[in-house]
Amino acid sequence: MVAFEITILGANGGPSEYATQCFILKPARTEDSELIAVDGGGGMHQLRELLAQGQNDNEGYDELVLSFYEHDREPIEFFIDPRLTIQKGLSKSLLQSLKRHGAHFESANTTNKAFKLFQGITDYYITHPHFDHINGLVINSPSIYEQENTKKKTIWGLPHTIDALQKHVFNDLIWPDLTAERSEKLKLRSLNSKEIQKCTIFPWDVIPFKVHHGVGVKTGAPVYSTFYIFRDRKSKDCIIVCGDVEQDRGGCEENLLEEFWLYVAENIPLVHLKGILVECSCPLSSKPEQLYGHLSPIYLINELSNLNTLYNSSRGLSGLNVIVTHVKATAAKRDPRLTILEELRFLAQERNLGDLRISIALEGHTLFL
Amino acid sequence: MVAFEITILGANGGPSEYATQCFILKPARTEDSELIAVDGGGGMHQLRELLAQGQNDNEGYDELVLSFYEHDREPIEFFIDPRLTIQKGLSKSLLQSLKRHGAHFESANTTNKAFKLFQGITDYYITHPHFDHINGLVINSPSIYEQENTKKKTIWGLPHTIDALQKHVFNDLIWPDLTAERSEKLKLRSLNSKEIQKCTIFPWDVIPFKVHHGVGVKTGAPVYSTFYIFRDRKSKDCIIVCGDVEQDRGGCEENLLEEFWLYVAENIPLVHLKGILVECSCPLSSKPEQLYGHLSPIYLINELSNLNTLYNSSRGLSGLNVIVTHVKATAAKRDPRLTILEELRFLAQERNLGDLRISIALEGHTLFL
């Protein structure tokens, strides 16, 4: 039973500035006019592109996706597990919701439709305040003041995220402090790590977990990011959506990932875990000092092995969808996403993790999990 | 005689996050391997797209450009003065320079070519530190550490820009502080307003001028931006490239634009002024309180009238290329760029400014001025 629809507005881990991490989430098949997003890298431009393309009824096969390596485009099946349900563009139910809730939607032009759709994203859950995770959201933000828009936006995050956004982004220097407008159309709100919060628009629980993401170049201070669990309160189905992350740092520092996997294994029956969207920025050949607070395949597989051990199922993690985001472009011959996917599949098999379904998160596509 | 080649990586004034202001500049016809940029909105992704498209030998006619309003694409001639020399993609001499300086360039894939091209942009002149003017540059910046890259980057700006970039962007919170790396591959350097600086890679003078750009929402403090004059020291040809700007604020505040136009009229013979790239973010119908530190056609024409008066030529500003950037997308029926272009042409005629050549800056195109 499909529980979640996730439209990938961006999943690129830099250094290209286009379509960086942003996922739009909704319950499957509902026709609500409101949506949530995890991270705000991509944004209104991608929505405009998707609306201009129109809807594509096929499920993604015989389609080419942008690569810019061996060929500028490559077949979609190179990037995804064949059992993943994926569609180019926006889902039917999302388009249907726009028609139901938007007066004159059918006759509107593409830009007006994109405004409408963007305004419907009322809640952003940000994993960390790095530029590539907030880029679209910040530049798109003035559109909340467009005439006819009655909706407001709340940006949620752990304190390290919300404090940095207030102090360094919405500060009248890097961007106008729209949070200070009397209309209160844009709000910043802090969450607490490990605390269950009710999603304001869907019957979901949202549970943020603080994780490590390297240290400052100059400061040497730890940098943090966030994993989010979204749980449908009725069906108990869950997905995990991750920000940038590195393995636990050891020594006297907190074992944040260890705690996280323990929480997952104790609170989410494996059959209810519909998927994990998680970064794997760098290929296997990267030395530890080249990871800069990210994962390479060996580290991601280590984490999945830890989860597998905790679940202790005879079938391993069989059937679990692992969607890999945030792969960094490098000056390589082959698309690093394809290299990383191959390495992850090889290591998963070697470590007996069961029949995992590993795919690359492809921008401009909707996943049904 | 064409003096400057300007490739528009981005000219969009938001709220779309795609291809925001970034211009690449070089002397016409030279085949140097280094380039400068004004602002860093667009970046490596646009370079990748342009390289993938390949070179288009026609001069832009019978071509469609993205609009997303009445139609998703519109004919290019709607947007430009017919006498403007414009080409889709990168110039022949720029592509030739890459071939000359890049070993194995011909056989490289599109991503590797884009890395090479991006690394060649050694000097960024930033007009102000707003998110949409630095977005690509920041996210692209880690690519300076790619193997085989021997080049460094310097980000130049007036103190209000450089201080904000150091304190609020390259601060280990919003982005890793790459300026603190021992390799010194990324440097921030301050310029002084009205002081002539020698461009480090071209035989050009660069002269920055501080201008007004609204006030903070919360702080009420003035926000500043920059106009740059680039002058070829040999031919004396100049172009003016502007950041976001509003009219002088009057009262007891400095008359920054008045001073700027006086400098131009006194120091640049009109025949040497090859073009002005200047913002006009909002249509004529915008009320003053809706401009938020930007120009609408009436204000831009006022400024050009001031320049015209100072030049006091019998032919007015005839022959001058005015390239309009930073138009904001709104939920309108018609592409606001077309509305603004029509309004500017009408007002220029009404105010007897001479036979001005007014065009819209189109992303992904190279101008020859």
XYZ file of C-alpha atoms in Angstrom:
738
model
C 0.000 0.000 0.000
C 1.549 3.267 -1.091
C 1.594 5.753 1.813
C 3.702 8.695 0.685
C 4.202 10.745 -2.465
C 7.549 12.507 -2.656
C 8.323 14.903 -5.474
C 12.039 15.522 -5.846
C 12.516 19.198 -6.710
C 16.240 18.777 -6.206
C 18.691 16.154 -4.994
C 21.979 17.495 -6.315
C 24.812 17.741 -3.791
C 26.701 20.548 -5.555
C 28.857 22.091 -6.801
C 26.170 22.734 -9.419
C 23.765 25.300 -8.018
C 20.758 23.831 -9.793
C 18.071 21.762 -8.089
C 19.792 21.256 -4.762
C 18.002 19.265 -2.079
C 14.262 19.855 -1.789
C 11.560 17.202 -1.441
C 7.829 17.875 -1.473
C 5.793 15.416 0.581
C 2.138 14.517 0.777
C 0.038 11.507 1.707
C -0.590 9.292 -1.310
C -3.760 9.932 -3.307
C -5.114 12.785 -1.165
C -6.151 16.000 -2.869
C -5.281 18.538 -0.202
C -4.195 21.982 -1.333
C -1.328 22.081 1.146
C 2.046 20.419 1.108
C 5.164 20.161 3.179
C 8.766 20.308 2.017
C 11.953 18.932 3.468
C 14.741 21.401 2.709
C 14.421 24.301 0.299
C 17.212 23.946 -2.265
C 15.107 23.621 -5.390
C 11.916 25.614 -5.633
C 9.616 27.582 -7.837
C 11.708 27.216 -10.968
C 11.493 23.435 -10.819
C 7.741 23.659 -10.216
C 7.444 25.849 -13.302
C 9.438 23.387 -15.367
C 7.346 20.442 -14.157
C 4.100 22.259 -14.880
C 5.339 23.250 -18.338
C 6.283 19.656 -19.135
C 2.780 18.582 -18.231
C 2.035 15.215 -16.836
C 3.656 12.112 -18.130
C 1.529 9.053 -17.648
C 4.183 6.448 -18.228
C 6.041 5.328 -15.148
C 9.365 6.654 -16.172
C 10.721 3.958 -18.427
C 12.209 4.685 -21.835
C 12.950 8.140 -20.467
C 16.280 9.968 -20.471
C 17.488 12.008 -17.504
C 20.187 14.687 -17.382
C 23.652 13.383 -16.613
C 26.293 15.538 -18.411
C 28.974 12.822 -18.148
C 29.406 9.968 -20.665
C 26.335 11.353 -22.378
C 24.389 14.472 -21.552
C 21.359 12.258 -20.926
C 21.177 8.643 -19.770
C 18.292 6.146 -19.535
C 16.348 6.444 -16.282
C 16.684 2.719 -15.572
C 20.419 3.196 -14.939
C 19.525 5.165 -11.815
C 16.652 3.322 -10.155
C 15.692 -0.042 -8.776
C 13.165 -1.570 -11.205
C 10.687 -2.131 -8.364
C 10.589 1.556 -7.364
C 7.350 3.267 -8.328
C 8.386 6.520 -9.944
C 6.809 9.006 -12.298
C 8.150 11.971 -14.187
C 6.741 15.290 -12.927
C 3.978 15.911 -10.423
C 1.539 13.231 -9.289
C -1.998 13.061 -10.628
C -3.480 13.677 -7.206
C -1.340 16.783 -6.695
C -2.397 18.201 -10.051
C -5.973 17.281 -9.248
C -5.764 19.115 -5.917
C -4.609 22.250 -7.707
C -7.563 22.070 -10.056
C -9.964 21.596 -7.162
C -8.586 24.414 -5.046
C -7.395 26.925 -7.620
C -10.070 29.013 -9.275
C -9.337 29.345 -13.004
C -6.410 26.984 -12.595
C -6.929 25.306 -15.946
C -6.747 28.570 -17.843
C -3.841 30.035 -15.827
C -0.383 30.348 -17.346
C 2.554 28.261 -16.142
C 3.985 30.964 -13.873
C 0.654 31.553 -12.152
C 0.228 27.818 -11.613
C 3.720 27.640 -10.113
C 2.909 30.504 -7.727
C -0.234 28.687 -6.627
C 1.633 25.438 -6.097
C 4.513 27.110 -4.252
C 2.118 29.011 -1.995
C 0.562 25.672 -1.059
C 3.848 24.563 0.541
C 2.974 25.869 3.984
C 5.589 24.056 6.073
C 9.301 23.624 5.400
C 11.334 21.230 7.535
C 14.961 22.260 7.108
C 17.743 19.804 7.927
C 20.519 22.394 8.311
C 21.146 25.962 7.206
C 23.766 25.360 4.518
C 23.234 27.455 1.438
C 22.319 24.581 -0.887
C 19.481 23.469 1.402
C 17.746 26.856 1.645
C 18.585 28.505 -1.655
C 15.219 28.144 -3.427
C 13.169 28.830 -0.320
C 14.972 32.114 0.394
C 14.845 33.465 -3.156
C 11.236 32.308 -3.595
C 10.105 33.750 -0.254
C 8.927 37.224 -1.409
C 6.173 35.532 -3.425
C 4.210 35.026 -0.195
C 3.193 38.680 -0.637
C 1.681 38.167 -4.094
C -1.880 39.361 -4.286
C -4.473 36.630 -3.821
C -2.132 34.589 -1.649
C -3.819 33.979 1.675
C -1.410 31.314 2.877
C 1.457 31.620 5.314
C 4.699 29.696 5.568
C 6.436 28.237 8.599
C 10.063 27.188 8.470
C 10.765 24.495 11.055
C 14.114 23.185 12.224
C 16.255 22.311 15.201
C 17.616 25.357 17.050
C 20.972 25.248 15.211
C 19.059 25.724 11.962
C 16.503 28.292 13.048
C 19.031 30.445 14.917
C 21.368 30.544 11.911
C 18.539 31.390 9.492
C 17.434 34.281 11.694
C 20.900 35.623 12.435
C 22.632 35.097 9.105
C 19.976 34.902 6.386
C 16.769 36.746 7.284
C 18.836 39.553 8.791
C 18.305 42.511 6.395
C 21.837 41.974 5.041
C 21.820 38.625 3.217
C 18.054 38.776 2.719
C 15.260 41.085 3.878
C 14.032 40.010 7.303
C 10.615 38.911 6.129
C 9.993 37.358 9.546
C 9.720 40.902 10.940
C 6.811 41.876 8.666
C 3.619 42.618 10.562
C 1.637 40.229 8.369
C 3.601 37.302 9.872
C 3.385 35.475 6.574
C 6.800 33.903 7.172
C 7.634 32.380 10.521
C 10.677 30.565 11.892
C 9.924 27.950 14.542
C 12.273 25.718 16.521
C 11.780 22.000 17.118
C 13.418 19.839 19.782
C 15.462 16.816 18.819
C 13.676 13.468 19.467
C 10.407 15.221 20.354
C 7.294 14.122 18.473
C 5.525 17.043 16.852
C 2.180 16.954 15.097
C 2.379 18.029 11.479
C 0.031 20.989 11.157
C -1.502 19.974 7.834
C -1.361 16.166 7.598
C -2.296 13.480 10.178
C 1.406 12.792 10.602
C 3.918 12.868 13.408
C 7.199 14.574 12.656
C 10.241 13.572 14.707
C 13.554 15.393 14.169
C 16.917 13.941 15.226
C 20.140 15.867 15.447
C 23.086 14.257 13.584
C 26.707 15.203 12.893
C 27.809 16.940 9.693
C 31.537 17.704 10.038
C 33.255 20.622 11.695
C 33.843 24.255 10.764
C 36.933 24.984 8.649
C 37.953 27.935 10.779
C 36.053 27.346 13.989
C 36.571 23.578 14.266
C 33.166 23.571 15.974
C 30.838 20.638 15.236
C 28.298 21.232 12.488
C 24.898 19.574 12.915
C 22.188 18.421 10.577
C 18.829 16.669 10.988
C 17.101 13.394 10.118
C 13.311 13.550 10.032
C 10.884 10.688 10.606
C 7.408 11.269 9.167
C 4.814 8.840 10.531
C 1.213 8.452 9.435
C -0.611 8.270 12.748
C -3.332 5.979 11.392
C -1.448 3.442 9.287
C 1.810 3.784 11.285
C 3.711 3.899 7.982
C 6.895 5.944 8.139
C 9.553 7.458 5.942
C 12.918 8.821 6.980
C 14.222 11.915 5.199
C 17.822 12.832 5.961
C 19.942 15.899 5.658
C 23.672 15.819 5.070
C 25.336 13.554 7.603
C 28.548 11.893 8.622
C 29.163 8.844 10.806
C 29.257 9.361 14.556
C 32.494 11.120 15.415
C 33.494 8.779 18.258
C 35.587 9.847 21.212
C 33.670 11.778 23.818
C 31.067 13.078 21.370
C 27.449 11.949 21.320
C 26.604 8.843 19.262
C 23.765 10.500 17.443
C 23.343 7.999 14.621
C 23.542 5.052 16.995
C 20.714 6.593 19.024
C 18.751 7.281 15.877
C 18.867 3.713 14.509
C 17.960 2.376 17.928
C 14.912 4.629 18.001
C 13.926 3.450 14.506
C 14.340 -0.253 15.268
C 12.423 0.035 18.555
C 9.600 2.221 17.258
C 9.032 1.397 13.594
C 8.268 -2.175 12.576
C 10.304 -2.862 9.444
C 7.156 -3.489 7.418
C 6.053 0.087 8.164
C 9.348 1.647 7.097
C 8.498 2.634 3.526
C 11.781 4.224 2.619
C 14.875 6.160 3.598
C 16.038 9.175 1.606
C 19.637 9.575 2.597
C 22.749 11.271 1.321
C 25.781 9.504 -0.099
C 27.773 12.441 -1.407
C 31.115 10.877 -2.306
C 32.315 7.717 -4.051
C 34.089 4.835 -2.310
C 37.493 6.055 -3.461
C 37.196 9.195 -1.266
C 39.625 9.337 1.632
C 38.090 10.135 5.049
C 39.607 13.651 4.949
C 37.833 14.285 1.638
C 34.352 13.631 3.018
C 33.890 16.977 4.799
C 31.050 15.728 6.969
C 29.419 13.468 4.371
C 28.978 9.757 3.704
C 30.614 7.571 1.080
C 29.189 4.114 0.262
C 31.173 2.269 2.924
C 29.857 4.576 5.636
C 26.265 4.470 4.441
C 26.384 0.685 4.271
C 27.861 0.630 7.800
C 24.847 2.611 8.996
C 22.390 0.329 7.213
C 24.228 -2.660 8.694
C 23.727 -1.205 12.146
C 20.016 -0.865 11.440
C 19.924 -4.398 10.066
C 21.566 -5.765 13.214
C 19.069 -3.938 15.404
C 16.063 -5.205 13.427
C 17.582 -8.682 13.449
C 15.171 -9.982 10.805
C 15.846 -13.251 8.987
C 15.240 -11.481 5.666
C 17.589 -8.605 6.476
C 16.314 -5.288 5.152
C 14.677 -6.910 2.098
C 12.164 -4.692 0.373
C 13.406 -1.463 1.992
C 13.706 1.445 -0.444
C 16.913 3.437 0.003
C 16.857 6.598 -2.093
C 20.273 8.205 -2.430
C 20.443 11.990 -2.557
C 23.080 14.720 -2.545
C 25.715 13.054 -4.747
C 28.397 15.645 -5.531
C 29.419 16.272 -9.112
C 33.160 15.783 -9.655
C 35.395 16.150 -12.683
C 35.081 12.411 -13.378
C 34.493 10.458 -16.581
C 31.449 8.610 -15.297
C 28.390 10.063 -13.585
C 29.296 9.768 -9.858
C 25.680 8.828 -9.127
C 26.102 5.672 -11.201
C 29.444 4.877 -9.577
C 27.999 5.308 -6.084
C 24.881 3.281 -6.883
C 26.976 0.388 -8.155
C 29.236 0.544 -5.092
C 26.286 0.615 -2.700
C 24.623 -2.381 -4.366
C 27.871 -4.330 -4.270
C 28.542 -3.551 -0.603
C 24.934 -4.251 0.429
C 25.202 -7.702 -1.085
C 28.610 -8.331 0.424
C 27.289 -7.411 3.855
C 24.160 -9.584 3.474
C 21.717 -6.759 4.046
C 18.932 -8.575 2.189
C 17.235 -7.548 -1.005
C 17.521 -3.779 -0.602
C 16.061 -1.528 -3.298
C 18.637 1.196 -3.835
C 17.910 4.055 -6.242
C 19.143 7.551 -6.981
C 16.813 10.475 -6.179
C 16.111 12.034 -9.574
C 15.034 15.660 -9.707
C 11.723 16.331 -11.403
C 10.273 12.936 -10.474
C 7.677 11.744 -7.981
C 8.243 8.629 -5.888
C 5.421 6.551 -4.405
C 6.551 4.799 -1.224
C 33.978 48.208 -32.962
C 32.884 45.567 -30.481
C 34.796 45.917 -27.210
C 33.111 43.595 -24.718
C 31.611 40.119 -24.698
C 29.080 39.538 -21.933
C 27.593 36.118 -21.362
C 24.413 36.275 -19.303
C 24.404 33.281 -16.958
C 21.425 34.760 -15.177
C 19.350 37.928 -15.167
C 16.243 36.838 -13.335
C 15.136 39.072 -10.448
C 13.310 36.334 -8.505
C 11.212 34.904 -7.015
C 12.352 32.040 -9.250
C 15.654 30.732 -7.903
C 16.979 29.816 -11.336
C 19.612 31.819 -13.185
C 19.669 34.871 -10.964
C 22.052 37.700 -11.815
C 25.476 36.651 -13.071
C 27.341 38.092 -16.063
C 30.622 36.774 -17.434
C 32.804 39.441 -19.055
C 35.777 39.353 -21.385
C 37.334 41.574 -24.011
C 35.888 40.828 -27.457
C 37.751 38.299 -29.598
C 40.575 37.559 -27.124
C 41.321 33.936 -26.297
C 42.471 34.275 -22.690
C 41.750 31.395 -20.366
C 40.561 33.688 -17.588
C 37.329 35.547 -17.131
C 35.642 37.878 -14.692
C 32.072 37.774 -13.438
C 29.784 40.435 -12.089
C 27.613 38.846 -9.406
C 27.353 35.134 -8.809
C 23.672 34.229 -9.042
C 23.838 31.776 -11.919
C 26.876 29.545 -12.221
C 28.165 26.147 -13.137
C 24.793 24.675 -14.008
C 24.197 27.313 -16.672
C 27.713 26.735 -18.020
C 26.937 23.036 -18.251
C 23.705 23.716 -20.086
C 25.402 26.088 -22.525
C 28.194 23.619 -23.219
C 25.677 20.808 -23.738
C 23.696 22.908 -26.200
C 26.869 23.486 -28.179
C 27.422 26.568 -30.178
C 24.727 28.102 -32.225
C 26.058 30.048 -35.155
C 22.955 32.014 -35.978
C 22.651 35.330 -34.246
C 19.644 34.480 -32.235
C 16.780 35.065 -34.612
C 14.053 32.493 -35.175
C 14.864 31.303 -31.685
C 12.473 30.806 -28.771
C 13.333 31.765 -25.210
C 11.710 30.627 -21.960
C 8.865 32.830 -20.781
C 6.247 30.695 -18.940
C 3.516 33.336 -19.387
C 1.285 33.620 -22.470
C 3.343 30.793 -23.910
C 6.094 28.810 -22.232
C 8.452 30.074 -24.952
C 8.372 33.298 -26.947
C 10.366 34.510 -29.983
C 13.659 36.132 -29.004
C 12.903 39.245 -31.067
C 10.152 40.190 -28.606
C 12.878 40.843 -26.006
C 15.697 42.608 -27.831
C 16.444 45.640 -29.936
C 17.043 44.416 -33.500
C 20.396 46.219 -33.611
C 21.790 44.395 -30.568
C 24.447 41.821 -31.453
C 23.499 38.715 -29.509
C 24.222 35.033 -29.795
C 22.837 31.992 -28.070
C 25.364 30.305 -25.776
C 29.063 31.022 -25.377
C 31.072 33.084 -27.839
C 33.371 31.460 -30.390
C 36.441 33.097 -28.880
C 35.555 31.824 -25.404
C 35.125 28.279 -26.682
C 38.343 28.657 -28.642
C 40.202 29.788 -25.523
C 39.043 26.666 -23.705
C 40.342 24.482 -26.503
C 43.687 26.272 -26.497
C 44.186 26.152 -22.759
C 42.463 22.924 -21.768
C 44.386 19.749 -22.464
C 42.027 17.098 -23.851
C 39.234 19.642 -23.850
C 37.662 18.353 -27.038
C 37.309 14.835 -25.673
C 36.171 15.895 -22.178
C 32.579 15.398 -21.057
C 30.217 18.313 -20.452
C 30.726 18.379 -16.670
C 34.514 18.448 -16.987
C 34.287 21.258 -19.522
C 32.041 23.206 -17.157
C 34.528 22.731 -14.299
C 37.306 24.034 -16.537
C 35.264 27.029 -17.599
C 34.121 27.830 -14.068
C 37.659 27.573 -12.725
C 38.684 30.150 -15.314
C 36.452 32.751 -13.659
C 39.169 34.076 -11.358
C 37.568 37.351 -10.254
C 34.020 38.004 -9.104
C 32.817 41.580 -8.665
C 29.774 41.384 -6.398
C 27.284 44.232 -6.319
C 25.718 43.375 -2.966
C 25.434 40.324 -0.747
C 21.772 39.458 -1.302
C 21.183 35.755 -1.703
C 20.172 35.882 -5.366
C 23.440 37.601 -6.333
C 25.773 35.073 -4.690
C 23.814 31.835 -4.867
C 25.711 30.080 -7.695
C 29.115 31.331 -6.582
C 28.675 30.008 -3.039
C 27.359 26.576 -4.012
C 29.930 26.246 -6.826
C 32.834 27.352 -4.615
C 34.041 23.912 -3.375
C 34.997 23.041 -6.956
C 38.130 25.207 -6.559
C 39.579 22.187 -4.742
C 39.061 19.783 -7.660
C 42.243 18.039 -8.666
C 44.045 19.638 -11.582
C 42.675 23.073 -10.730
C 45.580 25.428 -10.236
C 43.535 28.617 -10.292
C 42.367 30.750 -7.407
C 39.326 32.971 -7.021
C 39.017 36.451 -5.603
C 35.660 37.890 -4.629
C 35.739 41.694 -4.808
C 33.191 44.128 -3.467
C 32.652 47.279 -1.495
C 33.083 46.809 2.269
C 29.317 46.360 2.861
C 29.453 43.331 0.570
C 32.715 41.763 1.681
C 31.973 42.191 5.389
C 28.557 40.541 5.028
C 29.952 37.647 2.967
C 32.606 36.960 5.601
C 30.354 37.364 8.610
C 27.142 35.777 7.349
C 28.007 33.418 4.502
C 31.569 32.065 4.688
C 31.190 31.662 8.433
C 31.107 27.869 8.990
C 27.363 28.086 9.634
C 25.742 29.077 6.353
C 28.697 27.776 4.345
C 32.147 26.402 5.200
C 34.606 29.245 5.643
C 36.673 28.413 2.574
C 38.518 31.722 2.978
C 40.216 30.203 6.056
C 41.790 27.296 4.122
C 45.590 27.407 4.071
C 45.624 27.064 0.290
C 44.064 30.549 -0.009
C 42.227 29.442 -3.111
C 39.290 31.694 -2.225
C 39.877 35.246 -1.119
C 37.564 38.114 -0.184
C 38.913 41.567 -0.988
C 37.401 45.001 -0.370
C 37.284 47.832 -2.893
C 36.721 51.527 -2.212
C 33.853 53.369 -3.827
C 34.932 55.698 -6.680
C 38.514 54.402 -6.599
C 39.985 53.144 -9.867
C 41.337 49.610 -9.530
C 43.270 47.710 -12.161
C 41.571 44.490 -13.201
C 44.058 41.714 -12.443
C 43.522 39.748 -15.654
C 42.417 42.203 -18.354
C 43.866 45.616 -19.323
C 40.806 47.206 -17.786
C 40.081 49.694 -15.039
C 37.315 48.737 -12.648
C 35.542 51.526 -10.774
C 32.876 50.674 -8.181
C 30.235 53.144 -6.991
C 28.047 52.711 -3.956
C 24.303 53.174 -4.622
C 21.135 52.856 -2.556
C 19.016 49.688 -2.471
C 16.218 50.231 0.042
C 16.219 49.799 3.795
C 16.067 46.825 6.123
C 12.594 45.545 7.049
C 13.418 45.247 10.724
C 16.477 47.463 11.067
C 15.331 50.326 8.826
C 19.038 50.759 8.044
C 19.984 51.715 4.485
C 20.921 48.829 2.203
C 23.625 49.488 -0.372
C 24.506 48.030 -3.729
C 27.162 48.763 -6.375
C 27.467 49.996 -9.955
C 30.667 48.976 -11.740
C 32.345 50.786 -14.618
C 34.708 48.606 -16.675
C 37.027 50.626 -18.924
C 39.436 49.293 -21.523
C 42.568 51.330 -20.812
C 43.681 51.318 -24.444
C 40.506 52.006 -26.409
C 38.806 53.904 -23.533
C 35.621 51.946 -24.244
C 33.441 51.382 -21.162
C 30.476 49.421 -19.977
C 28.445 49.969 -16.837
C 27.149 46.916 -14.973
C 24.708 47.643 -12.184
C 23.448 45.806 -9.167
C 19.998 46.292 -7.711
C 19.328 49.981 -7.152
C 16.756 52.537 -6.204
C 16.631 56.263 -6.894
C 18.476 58.560 -4.518
C 16.565 58.692 -1.270
C 16.584 62.485 -0.914
C 16.504 64.301 2.381
C 19.830 64.359 4.192
C 21.115 61.192 2.524
C 23.896 61.116 -0.056
C 22.901 61.596 -3.693
C 24.773 58.556 -4.883
C 23.196 58.191 -8.324
C 23.520 61.905 -9.016
C 27.245 61.636 -8.273
C 27.526 58.521 -10.408
C 25.964 60.032 -13.544
C 28.105 63.130 -13.120
C 31.220 60.963 -13.017
C 30.084 59.098 -16.146
C 29.280 62.237 -18.131
C 32.560 63.893 -17.129
C 34.816 60.887 -17.679
C 33.308 58.750 -20.442
C 32.671 60.328 -23.845
C 29.264 59.041 -24.975
C 30.791 57.337 -28.010
C 32.872 55.186 -25.653
C 29.923 54.127 -23.528
C 29.123 50.785 -25.134
C 26.257 49.806 -22.881
C 24.546 49.869 -19.507
C 23.268 46.677 -17.888
C 20.791 47.925 -15.322
C 17.927 46.573 -13.299
C 14.283 47.446 -13.783
C 12.620 44.998 -11.449
C 9.027 46.182 -11.382
C 6.447 47.383 -13.915
C 5.169 50.960 -14.154
C 2.000 50.103 -12.248
C 4.008 49.434 -9.045
C 3.411 51.885 -6.240
C 6.546 53.389 -4.642
C 6.008 51.269 -1.514
C 6.031 48.127 -3.671
C 9.501 48.765 -5.095
C 11.509 47.623 -2.045
C 14.689 49.340 -3.171
C 14.295 48.705 -6.914
C 13.497 50.675 -10.062
C 10.353 50.692 -12.165
C 10.397 52.142 -15.704
C 9.601 55.686 -14.624
C 12.559 55.726 -12.233
C 14.982 54.152 -14.691
C 13.957 56.650 -17.350
C 14.420 59.465 -14.823
C 17.990 58.280 -14.298
C 18.668 58.032 -18.017
C 17.188 61.509 -18.423
C 19.620 62.822 -15.845
C 22.481 61.263 -17.781
C 21.106 62.683 -21.030
C 20.949 66.168 -19.524
C 24.536 65.900 -18.327
C 25.813 64.722 -21.705
C 23.761 67.443 -23.383
C 24.211 65.902 -26.843
C 22.053 67.039 -29.764
C 21.337 63.377 -30.551
C 20.385 62.538 -26.986
C 21.551 59.047 -25.978
C 21.082 57.674 -29.520
C 22.862 54.380 -30.082
C 23.310 53.593 -26.391
C 22.513 49.982 -25.483
C 20.469 49.668 -22.301
C 20.186 46.032 -21.226
C 17.506 45.483 -18.610
C 18.140 42.862 -15.941
C 16.507 41.594 -12.754
C 12.859 41.775 -13.773
C 10.784 40.088 -11.080
C 8.310 37.394 -12.006
C 4.796 38.170 -10.810
C 1.507 36.321 -11.039
C 0.596 38.316 -14.182
C -0.917 37.284 -17.499
C 1.857 38.749 -19.610
C 5.613 38.264 -19.184
C 6.606 41.276 -17.009
C 9.813 41.618 -19.054
C 7.729 42.407 -22.127
C 5.539 44.826 -20.191
C 8.558 46.642 -18.770
C 10.355 46.756 -22.130
C 7.310 48.323 -23.787
C 6.932 50.861 -20.973
C 10.616 51.823 -21.111
C 10.532 52.321 -24.869
C 7.405 54.427 -24.605
C 8.812 56.610 -21.808
C 12.203 57.012 -23.513
C 10.475 58.348 -26.602
C 8.203 60.602 -24.588
C 11.206 62.065 -22.783
C 13.169 62.577 -26.020
C 16.125 60.498 -24.952
C 17.155 59.824 -28.552
C 17.270 56.497 -30.339
C 18.064 54.282 -27.348
C 18.482 50.541 -27.913
C 16.642 48.900 -25.040
C 16.720 45.108 -24.659
C 16.097 42.501 -21.993
C 19.105 40.553 -20.666
C 18.378 36.965 -21.710
C 20.033 34.155 -19.780
C 22.153 31.781 -21.809
C 23.063 34.408 -24.408
C 26.203 36.381 -25.189
C 26.060 40.095 -25.993
C 28.697 41.896 -28.045
C 28.910 45.579 -27.049
